[in-house]
PDB file of C-alpha atoms and ligand atoms in Angstrom:
ATOM      1  CA  MET U   1     219.591  17.052 135.445  1.00 68.00           C
ATOM      2  CA  ARG U   2     219.644  14.203 137.907  1.00 79.00           C
ATOM      3  CA  ASP U   3     217.389  11.141 137.846  1.00 92.00           C
ATOM      4  CA  TYR U   4     214.487  10.584 140.089  1.00 97.00           C
ATOM      5  CA  LYS U   5     214.923   7.156 141.544  1.00 97.00           C
ATOM      6  CA  LEU U   6     211.822   5.243 142.094  1.00 98.00           C
ATOM      7  CA  VAL U   7     211.497   1.726 143.535  1.00 97.00           C
ATOM      8  CA  VAL U   8     208.682  -0.701 143.124  1.00 97.00           C
ATOM      9  CA  LEU U   9     208.240  -2.974 146.059  1.00 95.00           C
ATOM     10  CA  GLY U  10     205.867  -5.750 146.961  1.00 95.00           C
ATOM     11  CA  ALA U  11     205.289  -9.520 147.264  1.00 93.00           C
ATOM     12  CA  GLY U  12     205.985 -11.769 144.307  1.00 92.00           C
ATOM     13  CA  GLY U  13     203.269 -11.954 141.686  1.00 94.00           C
ATOM     14  CA  VAL U  14     201.352  -8.722 142.679  1.00 97.00           C
ATOM     15  CA  GLY U  15     202.092  -7.227 139.264  1.00 97.00           C
ATOM     16  CA  LYS U  16     205.177  -4.996 139.900  1.00 97.00           C
ATOM     17  CA  SER U  17     206.822  -5.831 136.527  1.00 96.00           C
ATOM     18  CA  CYS U  18     203.527  -5.620 134.652  1.00 97.00           C
ATOM     19  CA  LEU U  19     202.823  -2.145 136.133  1.00 98.00           C
ATOM     20  CA  THR U  20     206.419  -0.981 135.485  1.00 97.00           C
ATOM     21  CA  VAL U  21     206.464  -2.221 131.906  1.00 96.00           C
ATOM     22  CA  GLN U  22     203.015  -0.898 131.244  1.00 97.00           C
ATOM     23  CA  PHE U  23     204.035   2.508 132.483  1.00 98.00           C
ATOM     24  CA  VAL U  24     207.466   2.642 130.703  1.00 97.00           C
ATOM     25  CA  GLN U  25     206.636   0.827 127.475  1.00 96.00           C
ATOM     26  CA  GLY U  26     202.825   1.087 127.246  1.00 96.00           C
ATOM     27  CA  VAL U  27     202.337  -2.669 126.814  1.00 96.00           C
ATOM     28  CA  TYR U  28     200.976  -5.462 129.040  1.00 96.00           C
ATOM     29  CA  LEU U  29     203.629  -8.130 129.198  1.00 91.00           C
ATOM     30  CA  ASP U  30     202.274 -11.180 130.828  1.00 85.00           C
ATOM     31  CA  THR U  31     205.294 -13.331 130.462  1.00 78.00           C
ATOM     32  CA  TYR U  32     207.542 -11.728 133.017  1.00 75.00           C
ATOM     33  CA  ASP U  33     210.045 -13.914 135.036  1.00 84.00           C
ATOM     34  CA  PRO U  34     209.265 -13.353 138.665  1.00 83.00           C
ATOM     35  CA  THR U  35     212.903 -13.466 139.567  1.00 83.00           C
ATOM     36  CA  ILE U  36     213.968 -10.712 137.223  1.00 84.00           C
ATOM     37  CA  GLU U  37     214.948  -7.441 138.929  1.00 86.00           C
ATOM     38  CA  ASP U  38     215.535  -4.702 136.393  1.00 91.00           C
ATOM     39  CA  SER U  39     215.637  -1.010 136.123  1.00 94.00           C
ATOM     40  CA  TYR U  40     213.996   1.125 133.466  1.00 97.00           C
ATOM     41  CA  ARG U  41     214.244   4.712 132.352  1.00 97.00           C
ATOM     42  CA  LYS U  42     211.582   7.070 131.223  1.00 98.00           C
ATOM     43  CA  THR U  43     211.273  10.822 130.890  1.00 97.00           C
ATOM     44  CA  ILE U  44     207.927  12.258 131.827  1.00 96.00           C
ATOM     45  CA  GLU U  45     206.436  15.712 131.686  1.00 95.00           C
ATOM     46  CA  ILE U  46     204.690  17.222 134.661  1.00 94.00           C
ATOM     47  CA  ASP U  47     203.506  20.798 134.530  1.00 92.00           C
ATOM     48  CA  ASN U  48     205.520  21.562 131.401  1.00 94.00           C
ATOM     49  CA  LYS U  49     208.763  20.289 133.027  1.00 94.00           C
ATOM     50  CA  LEU U  50     210.700  17.143 132.114  1.00 95.00           C
ATOM     51  CA  PHE U  51     211.742  14.554 134.664  1.00 96.00           C
ATOM     52  CA  ASP U  52     214.089  11.735 134.058  1.00 98.00           C
ATOM     53  CA  LEU U  53     212.965   8.671 136.062  1.00 98.00           C
ATOM     54  CA  GLU U  54     214.970   5.589 136.876  1.00 98.00           C
ATOM     55  CA  ILE U  55     212.588   2.816 138.011  1.00 98.00           C
ATOM     56  CA  LEU U  56     213.806  -0.173 139.855  1.00 95.00           C
ATOM     57  CA  ASP U  57     211.350  -3.188 139.502  1.00 94.00           C
ATOM     58  CA  THR U  58     212.382  -5.363 142.347  1.00 93.00           C
ATOM     59  CA  ALA U  59     211.873  -9.017 142.917  1.00 89.00           C
ATOM     60  CA  GLY U  60     211.994 -11.165 146.053  1.00 71.00           C
ATOM     61  CA  VAL U  61     210.960  -9.517 149.268  1.00 56.00           C
ATOM     62  CA  ALA U  62     211.412 -12.623 151.462  1.00 55.00           C
ATOM     63  CA  GLN U  63     214.574 -11.703 153.118  1.00 57.00           C
ATOM     64  CA  PHE U  64     216.326  -8.570 154.232  1.00 61.00           C
ATOM     65  CA  THR U  65     219.452  -8.275 152.028  1.00 75.00           C
ATOM     66  CA  ALA U  66     222.254  -5.911 151.775  1.00 78.00           C
ATOM     67  CA  MET U  67     221.234  -5.367 148.126  1.00 79.00           C
ATOM     68  CA  ARG U  68     217.759  -4.218 149.247  1.00 83.00           C
ATOM     69  CA  GLU U  69     219.224  -1.919 151.905  1.00 87.00           C
ATOM     70  CA  LEU U  70     221.282  -0.281 149.181  1.00 88.00           C
ATOM     71  CA  TYR U  71     218.520   0.368 146.718  1.00 90.00           C
ATOM     72  CA  ILE U  72     216.149   1.585 149.453  1.00 93.00           C
ATOM     73  CA  LYS U  73     218.857   4.020 150.563  1.00 95.00           C
ATOM     74  CA  SER U  74     219.219   5.399 147.170  1.00 94.00           C
ATOM     75  CA  GLY U  75     215.563   5.306 146.284  1.00 97.00           C
ATOM     76  CA  MET U  76     213.740   8.612 146.471  1.00 97.00           C
ATOM     77  CA  GLY U  77     210.181   7.331 146.218  1.00 98.00           C
ATOM     78  CA  PHE U  78     208.529   3.953 146.732  1.00 98.00           C
ATOM     79  CA  LEU U  79     205.497   2.242 145.143  1.00 98.00           C
ATOM     80  CA  LEU U  80     204.265  -0.334 147.645  1.00 98.00           C
ATOM     81  CA  VAL U  81     202.259  -2.775 145.582  1.00 98.00           C
ATOM     82  CA  TYR U  82     199.875  -5.447 146.678  1.00 98.00           C
ATOM     83  CA  SER U  83     197.280  -7.476 144.718  1.00 98.00           C
ATOM     84  CA  VAL U  84     193.597  -7.172 145.573  1.00 98.00           C
ATOM     85  CA  THR U  85     193.420 -10.936 145.042  1.00 98.00           C
ATOM     86  CA  ASP U  86     196.052 -11.802 147.540  1.00 98.00           C
ATOM     87  CA  LYS U  87     195.368 -11.093 151.301  1.00 97.00           C
ATOM     88  CA  ASN U  88     198.973 -11.884 152.276  1.00 97.00           C
ATOM     89  CA  SER U  89     200.412  -9.361 149.795  1.00 97.00           C
ATOM     90  CA  LEU U  90     198.956  -6.498 151.836  1.00 97.00           C
ATOM     91  CA  ASN U  91     200.351  -7.857 155.036  1.00 96.00           C
ATOM     92  CA  GLU U  92     203.756  -8.088 153.505  1.00 94.00           C
ATOM     93  CA  LEU U  93     203.704  -4.469 152.786  1.00 96.00           C
ATOM     94  CA  LEU U  94     203.379  -3.506 156.498  1.00 95.00           C
ATOM     95  CA  GLU U  95     206.890  -5.007 157.020  1.00 91.00           C
ATOM     96  CA  LEU U  96     208.260  -3.536 153.847  1.00 93.00           C
ATOM     97  CA  ARG U  97     207.127  -0.126 154.804  1.00 95.00           C
ATOM     98  CA  GLU U  98     208.798  -0.357 158.206  1.00 94.00           C
ATOM     99  CA  GLN U  99     212.043  -1.457 156.457  1.00 92.00           C
ATOM    100  CA  VAL U 100     211.855   1.629 154.133  1.00 95.00           C
ATOM    101  CA  LEU U 101     211.168   4.053 156.984  1.00 96.00           C
ATOM    102  CA  LYS U 102     213.979   2.492 159.047  1.00 95.00           C
ATOM    103  CA  ILE U 103     216.563   2.548 156.329  1.00 95.00           C
ATOM    104  CA  LYS U 104     215.659   6.026 155.242  1.00 96.00           C
ATOM    105  CA  ASP U 105     215.575   7.040 158.857  1.00 94.00           C
ATOM    106  CA  SER U 106     212.577   9.239 158.334  1.00 91.00           C
ATOM    107  CA  ASN U 107     208.826   8.936 158.740  1.00 81.00           C
ATOM    108  CA  LYS U 108     208.120  11.168 155.857  1.00 88.00           C
ATOM    109  CA  VAL U 109     209.233   9.227 152.741  1.00 97.00           C
ATOM    110  CA  PRO U 110     207.442   9.743 149.314  1.00 98.00           C
ATOM    111  CA  MET U 111     205.255   6.687 148.929  1.00 98.00           C
ATOM    112  CA  VAL U 112     202.175   5.420 147.166  1.00 98.00           C
ATOM    113  CA  LEU U 113     200.052   2.462 148.229  1.00 98.00           C
ATOM    114  CA  VAL U 114     198.867   0.492 145.156  1.00 99.00           C
ATOM    115  CA  GLY U 115     196.221  -2.250 145.045  1.00 98.00           C
ATOM    116  CA  ASN U 116     196.759  -3.859 141.691  1.00 98.00           C
ATOM    117  CA  LYS U 117     194.631  -6.314 139.690  1.00 98.00           C
ATOM    118  CA  ALA U 118     191.566  -4.347 140.234  1.00 98.00           C
ATOM    119  CA  ASP U 119     190.083  -5.856 137.108  1.00 98.00           C
ATOM    120  CA  LEU U 120     189.888  -9.289 138.728  1.00 98.00           C
ATOM    121  CA  LYS U 121     186.348  -8.594 140.288  1.00 96.00           C
ATOM    122  CA  TYR U 122     185.631 -12.241 141.144  1.00 97.00           C
ATOM    123  CA  ASP U 123     188.982 -12.966 142.733  1.00 98.00           C
ATOM    124  CA  ARG U 124     189.065  -9.839 144.899  1.00 98.00           C
ATOM    125  CA  VAL U 125     189.688 -10.527 148.538  1.00 98.00           C
ATOM    126  CA  ILE U 126     190.766  -7.120 149.622  1.00 98.00           C
ATOM    127  CA  SER U 127     188.151  -4.304 149.388  1.00 98.00           C
ATOM    128  CA  VAL U 128     188.723  -0.671 148.515  1.00 98.00           C
ATOM    129  CA  GLU U 129     187.891   0.109 152.141  1.00 98.00           C
ATOM    130  CA  ASP U 130     190.778  -2.178 153.347  1.00 98.00           C
ATOM    131  CA  GLY U 131     193.091  -0.206 151.143  1.00 98.00           C
ATOM    132  CA  ILE U 132     191.856   3.089 152.485  1.00 98.00           C
ATOM    133  CA  GLU U 133     192.195   1.842 156.038  1.00 98.00           C
ATOM    134  CA  VAL U 134     195.858   0.952 155.544  1.00 98.00           C
ATOM    135  CA  SER U 135     196.533   4.293 153.778  1.00 98.00           C
ATOM    136  CA  SER U 136     195.054   6.276 156.684  1.00 97.00           C
ATOM    137  CA  ARG U 137     196.911   4.175 159.211  1.00 97.00           C
ATOM    138  CA  TRP U 138     200.095   5.107 157.294  1.00 96.00           C
ATOM    139  CA  GLY U 139     199.309   8.857 157.655  1.00 94.00           C
ATOM    140  CA  ARG U 140     197.158   9.216 154.532  1.00 93.00           C
ATOM    141  CA  VAL U 141     199.646   7.775 152.066  1.00 97.00           C
ATOM    142  CA  PRO U 142     198.062   8.297 148.647  1.00 98.00           C
ATOM    143  CA  PHE U 143     196.268   5.142 147.687  1.00 98.00           C
ATOM    144  CA  TYR U 144     195.129   3.912 144.260  1.00 98.00           C
ATOM    145  CA  GLU U 145     193.751   0.742 142.934  1.00 98.00           C
ATOM    146  CA  THR U 146     195.308  -0.078 139.522  1.00 98.00           C
ATOM    147  CA  SER U 147     195.094  -2.559 136.661  1.00 98.00           C
ATOM    148  CA  ALA U 148     198.280  -3.061 134.776  1.00 98.00           C
ATOM    149  CA  LEU U 149     196.130  -5.200 132.395  1.00 98.00           C
ATOM    150  CA  LEU U 150     193.639  -2.401 131.554  1.00 98.00           C
ATOM    151  CA  ARG U 151     196.283   0.366 132.072  1.00 98.00           C
ATOM    152  CA  SER U 152     194.074   1.921 134.618  1.00 98.00           C
ATOM    153  CA  ASN U 153     195.649   4.447 137.088  1.00 98.00           C
ATOM    154  CA  VAL U 154     199.141   3.286 135.974  1.00 98.00           C
ATOM    155  CA  ASP U 155     200.425   6.790 134.956  1.00 98.00           C
ATOM    156  CA  GLU U 156     198.598   8.275 137.991  1.00 98.00           C
ATOM    157  CA  VAL U 157     200.586   6.320 140.624  1.00 98.00           C
ATOM    158  CA  PHE U 158     203.984   7.164 139.131  1.00 98.00           C
ATOM    159  CA  VAL U 159     203.087  10.810 138.680  1.00 98.00           C
ATOM    160  CA  ASP U 160     201.725  11.123 142.158  1.00 98.00           C
ATOM    161  CA  LEU U 161     205.075   9.691 143.486  1.00 98.00           C
ATOM    162  CA  VAL U 162     207.117  12.087 141.470  1.00 98.00           C
ATOM    163  CA  ARG U 163     204.966  15.019 142.591  1.00 97.00           C
ATOM    164  CA  GLN U 164     205.614  14.053 146.196  1.00 97.00           C
ATOM    165  CA  ILE U 165     209.362  14.038 145.593  1.00 97.00           C
ATOM    166  CA  ILE U 166     209.235  17.385 143.931  1.00 95.00           C
ATOM    167  CA  ARG U 167     207.100  18.829 146.849  1.00 94.00           C
ATOM    168  CA  ASP U 168     209.606  17.527 149.382  1.00 91.00           C
ATOM    169  CA  GLU U 169     212.463  19.093 147.498  1.00 88.00           C
ATOM    170  CA  LEU U 170     210.781  22.384 147.444  1.00 89.00           C
ATOM    171  CA  GLU U 171     210.106  22.275 151.188  1.00 87.00           C
ATOM    172  CA  ASN U 172     213.781  21.399 152.093  1.00 77.00           C
TER     173      ASN U 172
HETATM  174  P1  LIG L   1     205.646  -9.268 140.047  1.00 54.50           P
HETATM  175  O1  LIG L   1     206.157 -10.608 140.582  1.00 54.50           O
HETATM  176  O2  LIG L   1     205.049  -8.486 141.178  1.00 54.50           O
HETATM  177  O3  LIG L   1     206.584  -8.548 139.167  1.00 54.50           O
HETATM  178  O4  LIG L   1     204.323  -9.706 139.205  1.00 54.50           O
HETATM  179  P2  LIG L   1     204.234  -9.671 137.593  1.00 54.50           P
HETATM  180  O5  LIG L   1     204.211  -8.330 137.086  1.00 54.50           O
HETATM  181  O6  LIG L   1     205.191 -10.565 136.954  1.00 54.50           O
HETATM  182  O7  LIG L   1     202.760 -10.226 137.480  1.00 54.50           O
HETATM  183  C1  LIG L   1     202.410 -11.605 137.916  1.00 54.50           C
HETATM  184  C2  LIG L   1     201.188 -12.017 137.103  1.00 54.50           C
HETATM  185  O8  LIG L   1     200.023 -11.320 137.600  1.00 54.50           O
HETATM  186  C3  LIG L   1     201.334 -11.705 135.640  1.00 54.50           C
HETATM  187  O9  LIG L   1     201.816 -12.761 134.908  1.00 54.50           O
HETATM  188  C4  LIG L   1     199.887 -11.494 135.222  1.00 54.50           C
HETATM  189  O10 LIG L   1     199.313 -12.672 134.888  1.00 54.50           O
HETATM  190  C5  LIG L   1     199.171 -11.058 136.558  1.00 54.50           C
HETATM  191  N1  LIG L   1     198.919  -9.604 136.538  1.00 54.50           N
HETATM  192  C6  LIG L   1     199.692  -8.582 136.864  1.00 54.50           C
HETATM  193  N2  LIG L   1     199.073  -7.412 136.800  1.00 54.50           N
HETATM  194  C7  LIG L   1     197.801  -7.693 136.520  1.00 54.50           C
HETATM  195  C8  LIG L   1     196.570  -6.944 136.463  1.00 54.50           C
HETATM  196  O11 LIG L   1     196.565  -5.682 136.509  1.00 54.50           O
HETATM  197  N3  LIG L   1     195.417  -7.650 136.146  1.00 54.50           N
HETATM  198  C9  LIG L   1     195.417  -8.937 136.004  1.00 54.50           C
HETATM  199  N4  LIG L   1     194.241  -9.598 135.775  1.00 54.50           N
HETATM  200  N5  LIG L   1     196.499  -9.745 136.118  1.00 54.50           N
HETATM  201  C10 LIG L   1     197.677  -9.123 136.370  1.00 54.50           C
HETATM  202 MG1  LIG L   2     208.539  -9.007 138.679  1.00 54.50          MG
END
């Protein structure tokens, strides 16, 4: 069976690596080098079926690179991650989403909007409503707030993404 290729995108420091490692390995690693871009494999069960995932944890969204174009092309689903403590990180996603839609040449690409670091109550600068607003502007892209630290909603975002890919495959 072929792999489901997922790509984790977002500004530096929002928690892409923490979320990925928490999902794949079930641990919270707080020592991740922000420049490391790595891919991970995990097999998950959804509705009694097994799915092999290949997850690319990206780093560096500042410039549009040929590399980025390549992995967006081959990606089947995208986690667009911001941090609820970083206003700019949500703005950066607007641009990233445009890039994804342009490169995939489609306006229906499996995607999940993820507001991470939801545990940081006192540092929060982006409200749940702000996240919902962006998600509806994007045509009701599924939206979750997560905490990689507390492992809250971590499985949910990945499973939602895989379900979207499966659904699209059935329709086409
Ligand atoms: P990346 O650059 O997007 O890959 O970000 P990292 O995953 O390396 O996370 C950057 C830093 O944010 C980490 O060192 C953690 O200290 C912190 N962090 C990541 N996720 C969470 C979270 O859910 N809650 C809290 N409180 N901190 C987090
Ligand atoms: Mg990282």
